[in-house]
mmCIF file of C-alpha atoms and ligand atoms in Angstrom:
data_model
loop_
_atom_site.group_PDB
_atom_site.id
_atom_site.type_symbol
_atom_site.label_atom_id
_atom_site.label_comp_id
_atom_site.label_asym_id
_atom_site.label_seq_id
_atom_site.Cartn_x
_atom_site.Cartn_y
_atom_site.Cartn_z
ATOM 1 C CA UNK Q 1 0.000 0.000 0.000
ATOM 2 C CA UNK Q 2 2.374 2.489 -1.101
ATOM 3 C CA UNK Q 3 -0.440 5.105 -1.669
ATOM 4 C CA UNK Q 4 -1.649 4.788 2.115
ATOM 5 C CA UNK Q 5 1.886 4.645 3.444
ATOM 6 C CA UNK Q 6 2.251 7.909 1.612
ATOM 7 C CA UNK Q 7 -0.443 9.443 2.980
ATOM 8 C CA UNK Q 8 0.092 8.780 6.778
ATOM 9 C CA UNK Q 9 3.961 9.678 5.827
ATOM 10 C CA UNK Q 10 2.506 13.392 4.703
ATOM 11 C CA UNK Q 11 -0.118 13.660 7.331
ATOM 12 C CA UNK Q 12 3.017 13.047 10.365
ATOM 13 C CA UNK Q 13 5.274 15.097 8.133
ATOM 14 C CA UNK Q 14 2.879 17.988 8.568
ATOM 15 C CA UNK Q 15 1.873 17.134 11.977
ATOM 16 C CA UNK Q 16 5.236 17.634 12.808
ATOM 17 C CA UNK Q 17 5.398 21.067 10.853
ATOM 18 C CA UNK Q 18 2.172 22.349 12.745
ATOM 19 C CA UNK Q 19 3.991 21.650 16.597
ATOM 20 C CA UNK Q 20 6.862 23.121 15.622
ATOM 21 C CA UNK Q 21 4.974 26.136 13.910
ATOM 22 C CA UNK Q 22 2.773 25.730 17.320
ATOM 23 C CA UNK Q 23 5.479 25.438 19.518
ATOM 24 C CA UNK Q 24 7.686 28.697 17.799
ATOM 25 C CA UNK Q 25 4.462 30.939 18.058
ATOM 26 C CA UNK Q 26 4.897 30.708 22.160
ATOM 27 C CA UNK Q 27 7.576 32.942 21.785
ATOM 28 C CA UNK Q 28 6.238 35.606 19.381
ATOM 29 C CA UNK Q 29 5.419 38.033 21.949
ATOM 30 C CA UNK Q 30 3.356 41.315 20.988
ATOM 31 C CA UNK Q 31 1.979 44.143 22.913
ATOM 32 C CA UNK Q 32 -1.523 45.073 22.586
ATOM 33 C CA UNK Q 33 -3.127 48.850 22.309
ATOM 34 C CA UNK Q 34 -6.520 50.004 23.291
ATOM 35 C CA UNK Q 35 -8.474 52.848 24.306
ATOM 36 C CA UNK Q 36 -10.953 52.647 26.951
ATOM 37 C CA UNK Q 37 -13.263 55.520 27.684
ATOM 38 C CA UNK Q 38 -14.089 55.589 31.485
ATOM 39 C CA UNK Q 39 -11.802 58.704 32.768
ATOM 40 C CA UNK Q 40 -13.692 61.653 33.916
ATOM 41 C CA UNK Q 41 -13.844 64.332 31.782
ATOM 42 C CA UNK Q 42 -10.912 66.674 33.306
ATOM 43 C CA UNK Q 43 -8.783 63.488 33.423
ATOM 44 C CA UNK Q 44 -5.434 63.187 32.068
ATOM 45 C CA UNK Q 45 -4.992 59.659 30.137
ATOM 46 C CA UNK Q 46 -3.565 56.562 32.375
ATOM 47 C CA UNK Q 47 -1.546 54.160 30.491
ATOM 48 C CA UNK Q 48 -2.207 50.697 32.471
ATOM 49 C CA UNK Q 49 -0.207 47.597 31.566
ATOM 50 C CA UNK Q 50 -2.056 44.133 31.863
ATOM 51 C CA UNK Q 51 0.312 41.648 32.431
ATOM 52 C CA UNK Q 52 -1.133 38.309 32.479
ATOM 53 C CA UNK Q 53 -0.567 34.342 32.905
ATOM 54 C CA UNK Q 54 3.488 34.674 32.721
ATOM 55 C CA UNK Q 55 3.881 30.872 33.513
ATOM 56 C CA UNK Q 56 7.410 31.482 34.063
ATOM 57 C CA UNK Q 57 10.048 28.513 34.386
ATOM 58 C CA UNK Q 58 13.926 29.643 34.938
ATOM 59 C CA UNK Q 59 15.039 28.821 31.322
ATOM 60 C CA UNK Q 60 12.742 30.949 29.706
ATOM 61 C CA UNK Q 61 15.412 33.889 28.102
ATOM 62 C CA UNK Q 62 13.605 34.839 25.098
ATOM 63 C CA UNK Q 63 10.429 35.541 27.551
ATOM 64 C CA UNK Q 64 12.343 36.744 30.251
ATOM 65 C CA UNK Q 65 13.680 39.636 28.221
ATOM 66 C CA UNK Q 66 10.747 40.406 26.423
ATOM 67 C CA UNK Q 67 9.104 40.941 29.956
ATOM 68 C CA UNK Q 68 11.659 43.603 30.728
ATOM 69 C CA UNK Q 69 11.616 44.883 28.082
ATOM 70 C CA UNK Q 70 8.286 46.312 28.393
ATOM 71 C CA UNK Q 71 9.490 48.880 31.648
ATOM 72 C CA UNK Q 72 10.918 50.504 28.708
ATOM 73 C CA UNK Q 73 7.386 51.414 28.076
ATOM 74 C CA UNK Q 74 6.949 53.440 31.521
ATOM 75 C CA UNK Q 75 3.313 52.674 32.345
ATOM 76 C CA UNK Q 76 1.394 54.382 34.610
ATOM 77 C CA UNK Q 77 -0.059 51.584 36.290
ATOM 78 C CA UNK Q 78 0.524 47.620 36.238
ATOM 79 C CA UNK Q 79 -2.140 45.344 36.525
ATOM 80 C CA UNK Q 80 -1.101 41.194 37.295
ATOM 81 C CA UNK Q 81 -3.593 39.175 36.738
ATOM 82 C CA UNK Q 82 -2.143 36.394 37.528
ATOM 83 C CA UNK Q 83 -0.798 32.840 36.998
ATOM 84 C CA UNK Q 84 2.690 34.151 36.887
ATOM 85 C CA UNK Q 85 4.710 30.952 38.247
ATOM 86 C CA UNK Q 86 5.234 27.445 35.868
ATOM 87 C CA UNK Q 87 8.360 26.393 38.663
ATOM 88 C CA UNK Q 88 9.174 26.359 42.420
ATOM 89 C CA UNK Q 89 12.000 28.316 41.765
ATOM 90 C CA UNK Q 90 10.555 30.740 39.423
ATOM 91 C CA UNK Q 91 9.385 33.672 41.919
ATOM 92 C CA UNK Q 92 13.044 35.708 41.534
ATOM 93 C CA UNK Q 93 13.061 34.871 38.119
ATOM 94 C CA UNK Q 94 9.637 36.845 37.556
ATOM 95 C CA UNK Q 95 10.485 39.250 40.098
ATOM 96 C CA UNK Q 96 13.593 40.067 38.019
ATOM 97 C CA UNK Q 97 12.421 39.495 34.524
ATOM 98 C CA UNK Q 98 9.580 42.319 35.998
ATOM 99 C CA UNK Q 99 12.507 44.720 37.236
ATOM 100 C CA UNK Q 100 11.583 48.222 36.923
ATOM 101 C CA UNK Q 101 7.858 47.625 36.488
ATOM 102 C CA UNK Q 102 7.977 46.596 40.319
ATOM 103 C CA UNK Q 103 8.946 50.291 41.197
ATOM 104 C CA UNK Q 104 5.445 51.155 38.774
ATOM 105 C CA UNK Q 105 2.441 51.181 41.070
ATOM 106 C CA UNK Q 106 0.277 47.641 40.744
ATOM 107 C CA UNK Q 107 -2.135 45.584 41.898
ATOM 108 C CA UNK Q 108 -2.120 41.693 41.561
ATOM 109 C CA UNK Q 109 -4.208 38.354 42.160
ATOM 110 C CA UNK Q 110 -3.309 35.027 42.148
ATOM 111 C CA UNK Q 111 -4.458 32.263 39.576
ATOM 112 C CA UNK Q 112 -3.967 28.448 40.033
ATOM 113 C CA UNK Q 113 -0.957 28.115 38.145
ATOM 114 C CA UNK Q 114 0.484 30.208 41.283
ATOM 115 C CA UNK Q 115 -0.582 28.032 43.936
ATOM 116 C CA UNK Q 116 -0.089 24.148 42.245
ATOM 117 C CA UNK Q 117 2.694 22.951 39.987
ATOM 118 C CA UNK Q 118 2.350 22.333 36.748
ATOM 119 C CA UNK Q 119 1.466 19.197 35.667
ATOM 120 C CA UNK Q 120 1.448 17.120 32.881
ATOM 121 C CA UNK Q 121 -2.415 17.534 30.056
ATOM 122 C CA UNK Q 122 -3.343 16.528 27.097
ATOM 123 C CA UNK Q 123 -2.374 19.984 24.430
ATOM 124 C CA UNK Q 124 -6.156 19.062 23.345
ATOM 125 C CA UNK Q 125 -7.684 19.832 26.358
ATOM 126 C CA UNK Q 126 -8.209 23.544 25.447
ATOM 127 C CA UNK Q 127 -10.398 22.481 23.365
ATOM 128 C CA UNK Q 128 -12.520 20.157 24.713
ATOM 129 C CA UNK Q 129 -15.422 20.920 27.567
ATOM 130 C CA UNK Q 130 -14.291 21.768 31.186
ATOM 131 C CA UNK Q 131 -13.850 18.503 32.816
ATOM 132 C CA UNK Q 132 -13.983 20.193 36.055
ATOM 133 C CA UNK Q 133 -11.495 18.489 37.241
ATOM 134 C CA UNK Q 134 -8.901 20.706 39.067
ATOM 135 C CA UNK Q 135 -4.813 20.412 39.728
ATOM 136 C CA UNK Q 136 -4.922 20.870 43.103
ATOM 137 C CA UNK Q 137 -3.280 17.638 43.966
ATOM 138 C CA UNK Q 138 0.251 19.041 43.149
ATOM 139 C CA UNK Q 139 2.947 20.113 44.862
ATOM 140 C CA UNK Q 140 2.531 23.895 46.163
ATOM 141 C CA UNK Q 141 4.484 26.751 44.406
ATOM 142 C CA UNK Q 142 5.805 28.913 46.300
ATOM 143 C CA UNK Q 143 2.590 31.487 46.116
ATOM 144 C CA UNK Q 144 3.533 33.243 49.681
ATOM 145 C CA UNK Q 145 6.914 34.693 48.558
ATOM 146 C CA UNK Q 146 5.091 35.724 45.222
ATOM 147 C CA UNK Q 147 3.013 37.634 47.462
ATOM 148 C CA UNK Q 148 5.508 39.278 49.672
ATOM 149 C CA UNK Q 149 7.502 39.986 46.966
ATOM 150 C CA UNK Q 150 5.037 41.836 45.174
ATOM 151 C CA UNK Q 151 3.722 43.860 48.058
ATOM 152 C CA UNK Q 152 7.358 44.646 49.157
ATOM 153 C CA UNK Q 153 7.885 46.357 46.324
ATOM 154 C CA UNK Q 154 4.389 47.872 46.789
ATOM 155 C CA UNK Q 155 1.666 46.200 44.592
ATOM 156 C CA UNK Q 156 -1.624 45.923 46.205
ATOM 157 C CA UNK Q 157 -2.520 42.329 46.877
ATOM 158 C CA UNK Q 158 -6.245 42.104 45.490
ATOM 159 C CA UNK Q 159 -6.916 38.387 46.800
ATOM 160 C CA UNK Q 160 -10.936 38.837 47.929
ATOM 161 C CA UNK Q 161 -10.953 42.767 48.825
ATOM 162 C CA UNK Q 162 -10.900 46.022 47.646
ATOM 163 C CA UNK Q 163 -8.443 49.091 48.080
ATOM 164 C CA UNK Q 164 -7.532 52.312 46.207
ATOM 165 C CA UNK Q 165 -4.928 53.536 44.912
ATOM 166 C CA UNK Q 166 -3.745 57.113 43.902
ATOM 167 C CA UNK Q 167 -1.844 57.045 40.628
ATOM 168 C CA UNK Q 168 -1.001 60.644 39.613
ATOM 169 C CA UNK Q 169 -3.836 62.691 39.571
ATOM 170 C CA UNK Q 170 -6.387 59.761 39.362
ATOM 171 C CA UNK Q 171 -7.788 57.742 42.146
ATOM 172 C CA UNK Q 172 -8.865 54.859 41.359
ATOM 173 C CA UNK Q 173 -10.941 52.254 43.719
ATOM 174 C CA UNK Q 174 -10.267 48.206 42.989
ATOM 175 C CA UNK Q 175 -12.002 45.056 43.345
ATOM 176 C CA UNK Q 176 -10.266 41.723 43.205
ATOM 177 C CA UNK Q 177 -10.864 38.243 43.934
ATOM 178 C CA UNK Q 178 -8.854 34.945 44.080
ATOM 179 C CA UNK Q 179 -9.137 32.401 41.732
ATOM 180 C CA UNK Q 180 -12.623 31.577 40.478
ATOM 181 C CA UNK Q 181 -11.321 28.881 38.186
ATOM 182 C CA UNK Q 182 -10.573 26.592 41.731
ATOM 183 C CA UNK Q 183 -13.702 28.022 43.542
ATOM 184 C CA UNK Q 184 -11.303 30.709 45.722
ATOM 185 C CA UNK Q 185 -13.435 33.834 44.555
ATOM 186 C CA UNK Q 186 -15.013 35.343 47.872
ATOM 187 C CA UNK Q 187 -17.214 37.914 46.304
ATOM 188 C CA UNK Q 188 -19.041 38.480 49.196
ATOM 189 C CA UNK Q 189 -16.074 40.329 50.212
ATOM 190 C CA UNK Q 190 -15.892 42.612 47.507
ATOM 191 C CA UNK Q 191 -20.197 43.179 46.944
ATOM 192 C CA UNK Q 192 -21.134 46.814 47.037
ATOM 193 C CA UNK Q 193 -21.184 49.631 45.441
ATOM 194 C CA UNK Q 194 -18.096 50.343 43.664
ATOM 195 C CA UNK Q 195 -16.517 54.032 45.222
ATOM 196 C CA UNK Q 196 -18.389 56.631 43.597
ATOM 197 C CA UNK Q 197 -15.825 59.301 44.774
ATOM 198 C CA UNK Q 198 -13.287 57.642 42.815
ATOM 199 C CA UNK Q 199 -12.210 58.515 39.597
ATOM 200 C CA UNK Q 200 -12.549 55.334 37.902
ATOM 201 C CA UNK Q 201 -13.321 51.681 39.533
ATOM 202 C CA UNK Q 202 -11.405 48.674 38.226
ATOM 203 C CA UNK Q 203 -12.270 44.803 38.903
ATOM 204 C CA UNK Q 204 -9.744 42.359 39.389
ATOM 205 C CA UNK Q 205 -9.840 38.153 38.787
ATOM 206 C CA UNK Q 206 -7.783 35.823 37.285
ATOM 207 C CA UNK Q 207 -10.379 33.820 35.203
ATOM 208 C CA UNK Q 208 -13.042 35.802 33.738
ATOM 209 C CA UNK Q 209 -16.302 33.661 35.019
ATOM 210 C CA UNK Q 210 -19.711 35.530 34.630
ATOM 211 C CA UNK Q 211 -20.601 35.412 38.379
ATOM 212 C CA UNK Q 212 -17.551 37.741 38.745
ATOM 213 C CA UNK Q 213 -18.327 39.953 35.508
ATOM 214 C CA UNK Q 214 -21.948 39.971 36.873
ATOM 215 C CA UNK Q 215 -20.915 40.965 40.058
ATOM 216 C CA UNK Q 216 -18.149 43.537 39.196
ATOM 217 C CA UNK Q 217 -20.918 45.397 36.441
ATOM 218 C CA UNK Q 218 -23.677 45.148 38.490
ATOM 219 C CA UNK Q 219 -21.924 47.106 41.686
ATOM 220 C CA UNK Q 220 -20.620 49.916 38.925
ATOM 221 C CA UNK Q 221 -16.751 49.205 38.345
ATOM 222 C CA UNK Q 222 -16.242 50.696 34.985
ATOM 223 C CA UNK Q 223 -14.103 47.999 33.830
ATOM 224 C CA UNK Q 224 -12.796 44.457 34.670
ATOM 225 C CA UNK Q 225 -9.452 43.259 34.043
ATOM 226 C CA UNK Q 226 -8.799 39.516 33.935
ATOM 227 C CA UNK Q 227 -6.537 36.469 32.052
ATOM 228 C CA UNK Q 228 -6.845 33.002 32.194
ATOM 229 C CA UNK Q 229 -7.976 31.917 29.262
ATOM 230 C CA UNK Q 230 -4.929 32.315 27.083
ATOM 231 C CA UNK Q 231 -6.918 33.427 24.396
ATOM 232 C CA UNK Q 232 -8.039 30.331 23.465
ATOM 233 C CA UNK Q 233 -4.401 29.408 23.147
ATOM 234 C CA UNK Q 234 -4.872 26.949 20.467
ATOM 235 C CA UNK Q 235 -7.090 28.991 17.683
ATOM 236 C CA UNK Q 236 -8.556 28.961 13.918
ATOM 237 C CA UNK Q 237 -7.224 31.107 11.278
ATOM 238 C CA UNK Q 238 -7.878 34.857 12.378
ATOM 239 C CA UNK Q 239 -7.677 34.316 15.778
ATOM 240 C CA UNK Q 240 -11.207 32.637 16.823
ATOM 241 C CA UNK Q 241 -11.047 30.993 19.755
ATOM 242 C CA UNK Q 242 -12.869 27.579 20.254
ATOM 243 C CA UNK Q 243 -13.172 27.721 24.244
ATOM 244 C CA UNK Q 244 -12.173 29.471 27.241
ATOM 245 C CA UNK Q 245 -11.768 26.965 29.804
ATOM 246 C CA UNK Q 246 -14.040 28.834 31.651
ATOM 247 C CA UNK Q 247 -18.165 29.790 31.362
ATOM 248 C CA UNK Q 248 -17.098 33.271 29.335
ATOM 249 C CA UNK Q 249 -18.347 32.468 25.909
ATOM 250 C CA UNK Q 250 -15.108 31.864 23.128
ATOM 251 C CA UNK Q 251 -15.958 35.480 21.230
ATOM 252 C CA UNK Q 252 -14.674 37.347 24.436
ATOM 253 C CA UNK Q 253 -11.397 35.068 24.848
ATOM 254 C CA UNK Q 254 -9.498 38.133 24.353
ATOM 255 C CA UNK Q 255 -9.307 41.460 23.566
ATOM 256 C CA UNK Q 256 -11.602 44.343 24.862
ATOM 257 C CA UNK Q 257 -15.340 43.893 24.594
ATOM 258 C CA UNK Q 258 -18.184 44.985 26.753
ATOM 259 C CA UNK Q 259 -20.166 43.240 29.936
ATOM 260 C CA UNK Q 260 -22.791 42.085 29.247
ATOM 261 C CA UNK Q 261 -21.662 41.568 25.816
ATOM 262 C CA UNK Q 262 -25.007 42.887 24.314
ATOM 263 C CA UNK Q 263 -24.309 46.684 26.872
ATOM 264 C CA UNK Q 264 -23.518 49.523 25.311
ATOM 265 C CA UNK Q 265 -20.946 52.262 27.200
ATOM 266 C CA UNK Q 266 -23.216 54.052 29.875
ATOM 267 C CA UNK Q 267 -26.069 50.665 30.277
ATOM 268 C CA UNK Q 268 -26.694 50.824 33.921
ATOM 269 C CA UNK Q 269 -25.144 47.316 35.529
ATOM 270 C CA UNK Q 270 -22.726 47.214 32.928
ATOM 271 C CA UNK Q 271 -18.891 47.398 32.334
ATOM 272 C CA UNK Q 272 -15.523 47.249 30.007
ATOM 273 C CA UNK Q 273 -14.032 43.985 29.850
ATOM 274 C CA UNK Q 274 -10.624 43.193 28.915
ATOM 275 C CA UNK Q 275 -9.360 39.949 28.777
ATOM 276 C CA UNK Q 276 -5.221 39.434 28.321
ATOM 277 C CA UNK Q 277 -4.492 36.173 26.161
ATOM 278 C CA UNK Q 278 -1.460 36.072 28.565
ATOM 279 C CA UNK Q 279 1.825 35.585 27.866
ATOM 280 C CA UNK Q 280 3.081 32.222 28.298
ATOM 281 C CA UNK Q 281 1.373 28.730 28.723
ATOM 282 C CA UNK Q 282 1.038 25.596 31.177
ATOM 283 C CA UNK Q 283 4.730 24.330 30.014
ATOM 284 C CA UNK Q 284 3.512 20.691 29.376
ATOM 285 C CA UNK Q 285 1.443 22.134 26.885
ATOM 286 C CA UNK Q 286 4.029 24.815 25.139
ATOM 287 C CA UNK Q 287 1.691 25.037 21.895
ATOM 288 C CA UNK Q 288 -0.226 28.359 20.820
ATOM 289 C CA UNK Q 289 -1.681 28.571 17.303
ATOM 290 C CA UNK Q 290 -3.071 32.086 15.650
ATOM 291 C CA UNK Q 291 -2.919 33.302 19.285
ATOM 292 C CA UNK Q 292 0.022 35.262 20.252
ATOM 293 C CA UNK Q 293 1.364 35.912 23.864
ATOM 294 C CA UNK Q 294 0.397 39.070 24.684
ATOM 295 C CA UNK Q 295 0.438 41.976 26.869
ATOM 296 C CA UNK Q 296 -1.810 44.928 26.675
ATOM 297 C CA UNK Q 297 -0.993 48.317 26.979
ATOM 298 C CA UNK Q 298 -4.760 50.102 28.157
ATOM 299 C CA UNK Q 299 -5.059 53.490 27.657
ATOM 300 C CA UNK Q 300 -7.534 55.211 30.224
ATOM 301 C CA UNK Q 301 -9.122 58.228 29.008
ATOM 302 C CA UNK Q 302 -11.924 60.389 29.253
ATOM 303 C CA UNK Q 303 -15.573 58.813 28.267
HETATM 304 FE FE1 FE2 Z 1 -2.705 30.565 32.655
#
């Protein structure tokens, strides 16, 4: 069966090509622009950087200086939404590969990729249904020193409350929870009203799930920031992501868009939402396809 033997021969020979292809586009890092109108009127713009889902391990160069790289772009404000650790030894490594952007002001949560090590999945699983079966059987990461690295150098840790922060002439009030991908998400202790003396109100998770978004636009925060999905991570041509690994539907795997998605700017109960495709992946499953690693720079200005 020469014919058939051909056949399978092409279809491993471009298998092959497709990994590799796969495999390179984890390091074609890009940084992402948008506006979003939600300053007060007198504002100045804010130039927020959403860093997302580093999954750093220590031999990661090319990501490493791409990450610090990006001080270069002096944001006002950096936003960590989490899932920055893919090692036990990887918390200096971010810390470093962060460098100036530490001396930035920020706010942080953690995802699950903090808290458990990585383990080995089947690269399919992104796109197949949420199993709900969670990784929490691993070894810890070192999550605490995460922490009190970050808030040593003065981010505000976000884990299930709110705070404000003053960043240049704008105040703006946060909400953030842990991880709703593993359940952690206490949004009882964020529920309110969102400050209405502040100058803009920003929600915080790691995994965009709608109870969150819900929450967050119902209680008035202008705009919620979150990761997780990694855009879909492994995508059609042009970018269309076939899940999320999470409720959000696969349109709003990344990018900015609106809560609900039907609102229009100024629907009462409703917000932004920007979702980072994140910057590295779970490295067992080192693959991304028409789905860069990103980071976003958001522009705040007036609505
Ligand atoms: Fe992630």
């Amino acid at each position: 069966m020469p014919l058939l033997r051909a056949l399978v021969g092409a279809g491993a020979v471009s298998g092959v090509a497709l990994t590799a292809y796969a495999v390179r586009e984890t390091r074609e890092f890009r940084l992402r622009r948008y506006d979003v109108p939600i300053l007060p009127a007198d504002q100045r713009p804010l130039r927020v950087l959403h860093l997302s889902d580093i999954h750093m391990t220590p031999g990661q160069r090319a990501k490493q200086e791409w990450l610090a790289d990006l001080a270069l772009l002096d944001p006002d404000l950096v936003v960590d939404t989490g899932d920055n650790l893919a090692h036990r030894d990887s918390v200096p490594v971010v810390c470093d590969s962060l460098g100036q952007l530490l001396d930035r002001p920020g706010v942080f949560v953690h995802g699950s990729n903090d808290y458990y090590e990585p383990t080995l999945r089947n690269p399919l699983r992104y796109l197949l249904p949420d199993s709900g079966r969670r990784h929490i059987r691993s070894p810890m990461l070192p999550w605490p020193e995460l922490t009190r690295s970050f808030t040593a150098a003065g981010w505000l840790d976000l884990t299930n409350r709110t705070a404000s922060l003053t960043v240049g002439e704008t105040t703006i009030a946060f909400a953030g929870v842990d991880d709703p991908h593993l359940g952690y998400d206490k949004l009882e202790t964020v529920h309110g009203p969102a400050d209405p003396a502040a100058d803009v109100r920003l929600g915080v998770a790691h995994a965009p799930y709608l109870r969150v978004l819900d929450q967050y636009a119902a209680d008035g925060y202008d705009a919620v920031l979150a990761g997780h999905t990694h855009g879909g991570q492994v995508c059609l041509p042009g970018g269309r992501a076939l899940t999320t690994n999470c409720d959000l539907e696969p349109d709003r795997a990344r990018g900015l868009h609106r809560h609900p998605a039907d609102s229009r700017p100024g629907d009462p109960g409703s917000s932004w939402l920007h979702v980072s495709a994140g910057i590295g992946t779970n490295p067992f499953t080192r693959l991304r396809l028409n789905c860069r690693p990103e980071a976003t720079l958001l522009t705040l200005v007036p609505g």
